[in-house]
């Protein structure tokens, strides 16, 4: 029987903490629900002491997800631990995760504490957390650059104080697989009470070794691994969840380790995280990159046609990759469309399927071929669970080389009122966004704007992603259309609708 490995996802904490990866509350909830569907064992929902917004998001996630342990991070400080507990207390299975740095350089220059004081602070933090919560994880930040015997002493003190999990982070991505495995084995062999706690590892990717280090540590005896979807995270990121899970699954013969994940949810989870953060997945990224299952060279295609295993070590179906095939056309009915959405992993209510079906029909009229990727983009690009305060009725644009761009937009508000405004801008997209700002009565700062095509070909759909800032907070929006200006307008409106909804519900 293979040894069970617990997957601790930290996309919503270490991933979200990275520059340009921030998510708003609605997006965090959407990702949390998807992570639950993927079957992660533990989900680090955030760092509540970092800001009131972080605390509110952790609180909502703790109330929402049921079949997963929810973790809140806290420094080894009573005030952080109070805030962390306040945020996760309603979770079905809460865990407090407290940490302090243990490397000589961090203790001397960052903490300005002597090693003995650090041990005392770690034990005190675990003891304090323990009177709130039975499940407490302790992390020795920068463990890979710490003295191995000092780590054994601090972990032993943390376990005596009640820690149920001890975590060994390679905080700065400095470790090498053989060396990191030796460190884990050393801690396992020399921490006297280690049998009372689970051993966890948490690797960063500064040298591109985060996944290799995590796998080496699991072989050496760790039984929890901390990772993020698409490898998001501080600097070069954290170990990529999808790579660890698929390595363990594909090379079960070598590792003899098992996770409880539904790997068929990997692709949708990756796309969702990419959509909400606006961070695209590198084309040749292992497992979830666009080329990961593409066979271009003739000799490879020939081999795959004869027997897929000639060049495929895992199947696209095993990660839930939709086949990019012609599936539906303009004569397809609503039933076939609904079945296809289900196949692609979208469980939607009838009203939303009607709305998407109408969009599909328009698309099928414009495009020669409608693929699974197009349908997926439609389903992800439309309004989703956020109510539409503003809906696009129509737009008209005038622009040219010698002409200032002008855009006229007509929007319907959810109370039934209709507004029309025109604005001049630096190009048609700028003019459109300015006209929307006038209607909405807010001046938004455009932090990021990207356009990509969903499939190839001249009739491909364009997918727009925007990030807008208002009063210090940011919101993302996505839109899809065969017309790139329409996709951009829809993306801008999606960001505004999320902002309006959050402001109305949570403030
Ligand atoms: O990288 C790190 O050391 C961390 C800890 C807080 C676990 O993220
Ligand atoms: Zn980290």
Coordinates of C-alpha atoms and ligand atoms in Angstrom, one line a residue:
X1 CA 0.0 0.0 0.0
X2 CA 1.5 3.4 -1.1
X3 CA 2.3 5.9 1.7
X4 CA -0.2 8.8 1.7
X5 CA 1.1 12.3 0.9
X6 CA -0.9 15.3 2.2
X7 CA -1.2 18.1 -0.3
X8 CA -1.1 21.5 1.4
X9 CA -2.0 24.2 -1.2
X10 CA -0.8 27.7 -0.5
X11 CA -1.9 29.4 -3.7
X12 CA -4.2 31.7 -1.7
X13 CA -1.4 32.7 0.7
X14 CA 2.2 32.3 -0.7
X15 CA 0.9 32.4 -4.3
X16 CA -1.3 35.5 -3.8
X17 CA 1.5 37.3 -1.9
X18 CA 3.6 37.5 -5.1
X19 CA 3.7 40.8 -7.0
X20 CA 0.8 41.1 -9.6
X21 CA -0.8 37.9 -8.3
X22 CA -3.3 39.4 -5.9
X23 CA -6.9 38.2 -6.0
X24 CA -10.0 39.9 -4.7
X25 CA -12.5 38.3 -2.3
X26 CA -14.8 36.8 -5.0
X27 CA -11.8 35.4 -6.9
X28 CA -10.3 33.8 -3.7
X29 CA -13.6 32.2 -3.0
X30 CA -13.8 30.8 -6.6
X31 CA -10.3 29.4 -6.3
X32 CA -11.0 28.0 -2.9
X33 CA -14.1 26.1 -4.2
X34 CA -12.1 24.8 -7.1
X35 CA -9.2 23.6 -4.8
X36 CA -11.8 21.8 -2.7
X37 CA -13.0 20.1 -6.0
X38 CA -9.5 19.2 -6.9
X39 CA -9.3 17.5 -3.5
X40 CA -6.4 19.2 -1.8
X41 CA -6.1 18.0 1.8
X42 CA -5.1 21.4 3.3
X43 CA -5.6 24.9 2.0
X44 CA -3.7 27.9 3.4
X45 CA -6.3 30.6 2.9
X46 CA -4.2 33.6 3.8
X47 CA -2.3 35.7 6.3
X48 CA -5.0 37.5 8.3
X49 CA -2.7 39.8 10.2
X50 CA -1.4 41.2 6.9
X51 CA -4.5 43.3 6.3
X52 CA -8.3 43.5 7.1
X53 CA -9.0 42.4 3.5
X54 CA -6.9 39.3 4.0
X55 CA -8.6 38.5 7.2
X56 CA -12.1 39.0 5.6
X57 CA -11.1 36.6 2.8
X58 CA -9.9 33.9 5.1
X59 CA -13.1 34.2 7.2
X60 CA -15.2 33.8 4.0
X61 CA -13.2 30.8 2.8
X62 CA -13.4 29.2 6.2
X63 CA -17.2 29.5 6.1
X64 CA -17.5 28.3 2.5
X65 CA -15.3 25.1 2.1
X66 CA -16.2 22.0 4.0
X67 CA -14.1 19.0 2.9
X68 CA -10.7 20.5 3.4
X69 CA -8.6 21.7 6.3
X70 CA -8.3 25.6 6.3
X71 CA -5.1 27.2 7.5
X72 CA -4.3 30.8 8.6
X73 CA -0.7 32.0 8.8
X74 CA 0.6 33.9 11.8
X75 CA 4.1 35.1 12.8
X76 CA 5.1 33.8 16.3
X77 CA 3.3 36.7 17.9
X78 CA 0.2 36.6 20.1
X79 CA -1.5 39.4 18.2
X80 CA -1.0 37.6 14.8
X81 CA -2.3 34.3 16.3
X82 CA -5.4 36.1 17.8
X83 CA -6.2 37.5 14.3
X84 CA -5.5 34.2 12.6
X85 CA -7.9 32.3 15.0
X86 CA -10.5 34.9 14.6
X87 CA -10.5 34.4 10.8
X88 CA -10.6 30.5 10.8
X89 CA -12.6 29.7 13.9
X90 CA -15.7 28.9 11.8
X91 CA -13.9 26.4 9.6
X92 CA -14.9 22.7 10.0
X93 CA -11.2 21.8 10.3
X94 CA -9.1 24.8 11.2
X95 CA -5.3 24.9 11.6
X96 CA -3.1 27.8 12.8
X97 CA 0.3 27.9 11.1
X98 CA 2.9 29.9 13.0
X99 CA 6.5 30.6 12.0
X100 CA 9.8 32.1 13.0
X101 CA 13.1 32.3 11.2
X102 CA 15.9 29.9 12.3
X103 CA 18.9 30.6 10.1
X104 CA 21.9 32.5 11.6
X105 CA 21.5 35.4 9.1
X106 CA 17.8 35.8 9.8
X107 CA 18.1 35.5 13.6
X108 CA 20.9 38.0 13.7
X109 CA 19.9 40.6 11.2
X110 CA 16.1 40.3 10.9
X111 CA 14.9 39.1 14.3
X112 CA 17.9 40.4 16.3
X113 CA 17.3 37.5 18.7
X114 CA 19.7 34.9 20.2
X115 CA 19.0 31.2 19.1
X116 CA 17.7 30.3 22.6
X117 CA 15.3 33.2 22.5
X118 CA 14.0 32.0 19.1
X119 CA 13.4 28.5 20.5
X120 CA 11.5 30.1 23.4
X121 CA 9.4 32.3 21.1
X122 CA 8.6 29.3 18.9
X123 CA 7.4 27.2 21.8
X124 CA 5.5 30.1 23.3
X125 CA 3.7 30.8 20.0
X126 CA 2.7 27.1 19.5
X127 CA 1.5 26.9 23.1
X128 CA -0.5 30.1 22.6
X129 CA -2.0 28.9 19.3
X130 CA -2.8 25.5 20.9
X131 CA -5.2 27.0 23.4
X132 CA -7.4 28.1 20.5
X133 CA -6.9 25.2 18.1
X134 CA -5.9 21.5 18.4
X135 CA -4.1 21.5 15.0
X136 CA -1.0 23.8 15.0
X137 CA 1.7 23.8 12.4
X138 CA 5.2 25.3 13.1
X139 CA 7.5 26.4 10.4
X140 CA 11.2 27.2 10.8
X141 CA 11.6 29.9 8.1
X142 CA 14.9 29.6 6.1
X143 CA 15.4 26.0 7.4
X144 CA 17.6 25.0 4.5
X145 CA 20.2 27.6 5.6
X146 CA 19.8 26.8 9.3
X147 CA 22.0 24.5 11.5
X148 CA 20.5 21.0 11.3
X149 CA 20.9 20.3 15.0
X150 CA 19.4 23.7 15.9
X151 CA 16.4 22.7 13.7
X152 CA 16.0 19.4 15.7
X153 CA 16.0 21.3 19.0
X154 CA 13.5 23.9 17.8
X155 CA 11.2 21.3 16.3
X156 CA 11.4 19.2 19.5
X157 CA 10.4 22.2 21.6
X158 CA 7.5 23.0 19.2
X159 CA 6.2 19.4 19.3
X160 CA 6.4 19.4 23.1
X161 CA 4.4 22.7 23.0
X162 CA 1.8 20.9 20.9
X163 CA 2.7 21.3 17.3
X164 CA 1.0 18.6 15.1
X165 CA 3.0 19.5 12.0
X166 CA 6.6 20.7 11.6
X167 CA 7.5 22.4 8.4
X168 CA 10.9 22.6 6.8
X169 CA 10.9 25.5 4.3
X170 CA 13.5 26.1 1.7
X171 CA 12.5 29.8 1.9
X172 CA 15.0 31.2 -0.6
X173 CA 15.2 28.2 -3.0
X174 CA 18.8 27.4 -2.0
X175 CA 18.6 23.7 -1.5
X176 CA 19.8 20.9 -3.8
X177 CA 17.7 17.7 -3.9
X178 CA 20.2 15.2 -2.3
X179 CA 21.2 17.8 0.4
X180 CA 17.5 18.6 1.2
X181 CA 16.6 14.9 1.4
X182 CA 19.6 14.5 3.9
X183 CA 18.2 17.4 6.0
X184 CA 14.8 15.8 6.2
X185 CA 16.3 12.4 7.1
X186 CA 18.5 14.1 9.7
X187 CA 15.5 15.9 11.4
X188 CA 13.5 12.6 11.3
X189 CA 16.3 10.7 12.9
X190 CA 17.4 13.2 15.5
X191 CA 14.2 15.0 16.8
X192 CA 13.3 12.8 19.7
X193 CA 9.5 13.3 19.7
X194 CA 9.1 13.5 15.8
X195 CA 6.7 10.5 15.9
X196 CA 4.1 12.9 17.4
X197 CA 4.1 15.3 14.4
X198 CA 3.8 15.2 10.7
X199 CA 6.8 16.3 8.6
X200 CA 6.1 18.9 6.0
X201 CA 8.3 20.6 3.3
X202 CA 7.8 24.0 1.5
X203 CA 10.2 24.8 -1.3
X204 CA 10.7 27.9 -3.4
X205 CA 12.0 27.8 -7.0
X206 CA 14.9 30.3 -7.1
X207 CA 17.2 27.7 -8.7
X208 CA 14.4 25.9 -10.6
X209 CA 14.6 23.0 -8.1
X210 CA 11.4 23.4 -6.0
X211 CA 9.7 20.4 -7.3
X212 CA 12.8 18.2 -7.4
X213 CA 13.6 19.2 -3.7
X214 CA 10.0 18.5 -2.7
X215 CA 10.0 15.1 -4.3
X216 CA 13.4 14.2 -2.7
X217 CA 12.1 15.3 0.7
X218 CA 9.0 13.1 0.3
X219 CA 11.2 10.1 -0.5
X220 CA 13.2 10.9 2.6
X221 CA 10.1 10.7 4.9
X222 CA 8.2 14.0 4.7
X223 CA 4.4 13.3 4.4
X224 CA 3.0 16.8 3.7
X225 CA 4.1 19.0 0.8
X226 CA 3.3 22.6 0.4
X227 CA 2.8 23.9 -3.1
X228 CA 0.9 26.3 -5.4
X229 CA -1.1 26.0 -8.6
X230 CA 1.0 26.9 -11.6
X231 CA 4.0 27.4 -9.2
X232 CA 2.9 30.9 -8.3
X233 CA 4.6 32.5 -5.3
X234 CA 7.3 34.8 -4.0
X235 CA 10.1 35.6 -6.6
X236 CA 10.5 32.6 -8.8
X237 CA 7.5 30.9 -7.1
X238 CA 6.8 27.9 -5.0
X239 CA 6.8 24.2 -6.0
X240 CA 4.1 23.6 -8.6
X241 CA 1.3 21.5 -7.3
X242 CA 0.4 19.9 -10.7
X243 CA 4.1 18.9 -11.3
X244 CA 4.4 17.2 -7.9
X245 CA 1.1 15.4 -8.1
X246 CA 1.6 14.2 -11.7
X247 CA 5.2 13.1 -10.9
X248 CA 3.9 11.0 -8.0
X249 CA 1.1 9.6 -10.1
X250 CA 3.1 8.9 -13.3
X251 CA 6.1 7.4 -11.4
X252 CA 4.2 5.6 -8.8
X253 CA 6.5 2.6 -9.6
X254 CA 9.5 4.7 -8.4
X255 CA 8.0 6.7 -5.5
X256 CA 5.3 4.4 -4.1
X257 CA 3.6 7.5 -2.7
X258 CA -0.1 8.5 -3.3
X259 CA -2.2 11.6 -3.1
X260 CA -5.9 11.8 -2.9
X261 CA -6.3 14.4 -5.6
X262 CA -8.7 14.2 -8.5
X263 CA -6.1 14.9 -11.2
X264 CA -8.8 15.4 -13.8
X265 CA -9.4 18.8 -12.1
X266 CA -5.8 20.0 -12.6
X267 CA -6.3 21.7 -16.0
X268 CA -9.4 23.7 -14.9
X269 CA -7.7 24.7 -11.7
X270 CA -4.7 25.9 -13.5
X271 CA -6.8 27.9 -16.0
X272 CA -8.9 29.4 -13.2
X273 CA -5.8 30.6 -11.3
X274 CA -4.3 32.0 -14.4
X275 CA -7.6 33.8 -15.2
X276 CA -8.1 35.3 -11.8
X277 CA -4.5 36.4 -11.3
X278 CA -4.0 37.5 -14.9
X279 CA -0.7 35.6 -14.9
X280 CA -0.5 33.4 -18.0
X281 CA 1.0 30.0 -17.9
X282 CA 4.3 29.7 -19.9
X283 CA 3.6 27.8 -23.2
X284 CA 6.0 24.9 -22.4
X285 CA 5.2 24.7 -18.7
X286 CA 5.2 21.0 -17.5
X287 CA 1.7 19.5 -17.2
X288 CA -0.4 22.6 -17.9
X289 CA 1.4 24.6 -20.6
X290 CA -0.3 24.9 -23.9
X291 CA 2.4 22.7 -25.6
X292 CA 2.6 20.1 -22.8
X293 CA 0.6 17.6 -24.9
X294 CA 1.2 18.9 -28.4
X295 CA 3.2 16.8 -30.8
X296 CA 4.5 18.9 -33.7
X297 CA 7.4 16.9 -35.2
X298 CA 6.2 14.5 -37.9
X299 CA 8.1 11.6 -36.4
X300 CA 6.4 12.2 -33.0
X301 CA 2.9 12.5 -34.6
X302 CA 3.5 9.3 -36.5
X303 CA 4.5 7.5 -33.3
X304 CA 1.6 8.9 -31.3
X305 CA -0.9 7.8 -34.0
X306 CA 0.5 4.3 -33.9
X307 CA 0.6 4.1 -30.1
X308 CA 0.1 7.2 -27.8
X309 CA 2.6 5.8 -25.3
X310 CA 5.5 6.2 -27.7
X311 CA 5.7 9.9 -26.8
X312 CA 3.1 10.4 -24.0
X313 CA 4.0 9.4 -20.5
X314 CA 0.6 10.6 -19.2
X315 CA -2.7 11.2 -21.0
X316 CA -4.2 14.6 -21.5
X317 CA -7.4 13.2 -20.0
X318 CA -5.6 12.4 -16.7
X319 CA -5.3 16.2 -16.1
X320 CA -8.7 17.0 -17.6
X321 CA -7.3 18.6 -20.7
X322 CA -10.2 19.3 -23.0
X323 CA -9.5 18.0 -26.5
X324 CA -9.2 20.9 -29.0
X325 CA -11.5 19.3 -31.5
X326 CA -14.5 20.5 -33.5
X327 CA -17.3 19.6 -31.2
X328 CA -20.3 21.8 -32.0
X329 CA -21.6 24.0 -34.8
X330 CA -24.3 26.5 -35.5
X331 CA -26.9 23.7 -35.8
X332 CA -26.1 22.2 -32.4
X333 CA -28.9 22.3 -29.9
X334 CA -29.0 23.5 -26.3
X335 CA -28.9 19.9 -25.0
X336 CA -25.6 19.1 -26.8
X337 CA -24.2 22.4 -25.6
X338 CA -25.1 21.7 -22.0
X339 CA -23.6 18.2 -22.2
X340 CA -20.4 19.7 -23.6
X341 CA -20.2 22.2 -20.8
X342 CA -20.6 19.4 -18.3
X343 CA -17.9 17.4 -20.0
X344 CA -15.6 20.5 -19.7
X345 CA -16.3 20.6 -15.9
X346 CA -18.8 23.5 -15.8
X347 CA -21.8 22.8 -13.5
X348 CA -24.0 25.8 -14.2
X349 CA -27.6 26.7 -13.5
X350 CA -30.2 26.7 -16.3
X351 CA -30.4 30.5 -16.6
X352 CA -26.6 30.8 -17.1
X353 CA -26.6 28.0 -19.6
X354 CA -29.3 29.9 -21.6
X355 CA -27.2 33.0 -21.5
X356 CA -24.1 31.1 -22.7
X357 CA -26.0 29.2 -25.3
X358 CA -27.2 32.5 -26.8
X359 CA -23.5 33.7 -26.9
X360 CA -22.5 30.3 -28.4
X361 CA -25.0 30.7 -31.2
X362 CA -23.6 34.2 -32.1
X363 CA -20.1 32.7 -32.0
X364 CA -21.0 29.8 -34.1
X365 CA -22.4 32.2 -36.8
X366 CA -19.1 34.1 -36.8
X367 CA -16.5 31.3 -36.5
X368 CA -15.9 28.4 -38.9
X369 CA -15.1 26.0 -36.1
X370 CA -16.1 26.1 -32.4
X371 CA -13.8 24.1 -30.3
X372 CA -13.8 23.0 -26.6
X373 CA -11.3 25.8 -26.0
X374 CA -13.8 28.3 -27.4
X375 CA -16.6 27.0 -25.2
X376 CA -14.3 27.0 -22.2
X377 CA -13.3 30.6 -22.8
X378 CA -17.0 31.6 -23.2
X379 CA -17.9 29.9 -19.9
X380 CA -15.0 31.5 -18.1
X381 CA -15.3 34.9 -19.7
X382 CA -18.9 35.5 -19.0
X383 CA -20.1 37.0 -15.8
X384 CA -20.1 33.8 -13.7
X385 CA -21.3 34.0 -10.2
X386 CA -21.0 37.8 -9.9
X387 CA -24.3 39.7 -10.6
X388 CA -24.0 42.1 -13.5
X389 CA -24.6 45.7 -12.2
X390 CA -23.7 46.9 -15.7
X391 CA -24.3 45.1 -19.0
X392 CA -23.1 46.1 -22.4
X393 CA -26.0 46.9 -24.8
X394 CA -23.9 48.2 -27.7
X395 CA -20.9 50.2 -28.7
X396 CA -19.6 52.1 -31.7
X397 CA -16.1 53.2 -32.4
X398 CA -14.4 55.6 -34.8
X399 CA -10.6 55.6 -35.1
X400 CA -7.9 56.0 -37.6
X401 CA -4.3 57.2 -38.2
X402 CA -5.2 60.9 -38.5
X403 CA -8.3 60.7 -36.2
X404 CA -8.7 60.8 -32.5
X405 CA -10.4 57.6 -31.3
X406 CA -14.0 58.1 -30.1
X407 CA -16.1 55.4 -28.6
X408 CA -19.8 55.6 -27.8
X409 CA -21.1 53.0 -25.2
X410 CA -24.5 52.1 -24.1
X411 CA -24.9 50.2 -20.8
X412 CA -27.9 48.8 -19.0
X413 CA -27.9 49.0 -15.2
X414 CA -29.5 46.2 -13.2
X415 CA -32.3 48.6 -12.0
X416 CA -33.4 48.9 -15.7
X417 CA -31.9 52.3 -16.4
X418 CA -29.9 52.7 -19.6
X419 CA -27.0 55.1 -20.1
X420 CA -25.1 56.2 -23.2
X421 CA -21.8 58.2 -23.2
X422 CA -19.1 59.0 -25.7
X423 CA -15.5 59.7 -25.0
X424 CA -12.3 60.5 -26.9
X425 CA -9.2 58.5 -26.0
X426 CA -5.7 57.5 -26.9
X427 CA -6.9 54.6 -29.1
X428 CA -10.3 52.8 -29.2
X429 CA -9.8 50.8 -26.0
X430 CA -8.8 53.9 -24.0
X431 CA -11.8 55.8 -25.4
X432 CA -14.2 52.9 -24.5
X433 CA -12.8 52.6 -20.9
X434 CA -13.2 56.4 -20.5
X435 CA -16.8 56.3 -21.7
X436 CA -17.5 53.5 -19.2
X437 CA -15.9 55.5 -16.4
X438 CA -18.2 58.3 -17.1
X439 CA -21.3 56.1 -17.0
X440 CA -20.2 54.4 -13.8
X441 CA -19.1 57.7 -12.2
X442 CA -15.7 56.4 -11.0
X443 CA -12.2 57.0 -12.4
X444 CA -10.4 53.7 -12.4
X445 CA -6.7 53.2 -12.9
X446 CA -5.8 50.6 -15.5
X447 CA -3.0 48.5 -13.9
X448 CA -2.8 45.8 -16.5
X449 CA -4.4 45.0 -19.8
X450 CA -3.7 41.9 -22.0
X451 CA -5.1 40.4 -25.1
X452 CA -4.5 36.9 -26.3
X453 CA -6.2 34.6 -28.8
X454 CA -8.1 31.5 -27.6
X455 CA -7.3 29.4 -30.6
X456 CA -5.3 30.0 -33.8
X457 CA -6.7 31.3 -37.1
X458 CA -8.1 34.5 -38.4
X459 CA -11.5 33.9 -36.9
X460 CA -10.1 33.1 -33.4
X461 CA -11.7 34.6 -30.3
X462 CA -9.8 37.2 -28.5
X463 CA -9.5 37.0 -24.7
X464 CA -9.0 40.2 -22.8
X465 CA -7.8 40.5 -19.2
X466 CA -7.8 43.7 -17.3
X467 CA -6.7 44.7 -13.8
X468 CA -8.2 48.0 -12.5
X469 CA -7.4 49.9 -9.3
X470 CA -9.8 52.0 -7.3
X471 CA -9.2 53.4 -3.8
X472 CA -6.1 51.3 -3.4
X473 CA -7.7 47.9 -4.2
X474 CA -7.5 46.0 -7.4
X475 CA -10.1 43.9 -9.4
X476 CA -9.6 41.6 -12.4
X477 CA -12.0 41.1 -15.3
X478 CA -12.0 38.9 -18.3
X479 CA -13.9 39.1 -21.6
X480 CA -14.1 37.0 -24.7
X481 CA -15.3 37.8 -28.2
X482 CA -14.2 37.5 -31.9
X483 CA -14.0 41.3 -31.7
X484 CA -11.1 42.3 -29.6
X485 CA -12.6 45.7 -28.6
X486 CA -15.8 44.0 -27.5
X487 CA -13.6 41.5 -25.5
X488 CA -11.8 44.4 -23.9
X489 CA -15.1 46.2 -23.0
X490 CA -16.5 43.0 -21.5
X491 CA -13.3 42.5 -19.4
X492 CA -13.5 46.1 -18.1
X493 CA -17.2 45.7 -17.2
X494 CA -16.5 42.3 -15.5
X495 CA -13.9 44.0 -13.3
X496 CA -16.4 46.8 -12.5
X497 CA -19.2 44.4 -11.7
X498 CA -17.0 42.5 -9.3
X499 CA -16.0 45.7 -7.6
X500 CA -19.6 47.0 -7.4
X501 CA -20.7 43.6 -6.0
X502 CA -18.0 43.4 -3.4
X503 CA -18.6 47.0 -2.3
X504 CA -22.3 46.4 -1.9
X505 CA -22.0 43.0 -0.1
X506 CA -18.9 43.4 2.1
X507 CA -18.6 47.1 3.0
Ligands
LIG1 O1 8.8 30.4 2.5 C1 8.6 30.3 3.7 O2 9.5 30.1 4.5 C2 7.2 30.5 4.1 C3 6.9 30.2 5.5 C4 5.9 31.2 6.1 C5 6.3 28.8 5.6 O3 6.4 30.8 3.2
LIG2 ZN1 7.1 30.4 1.2

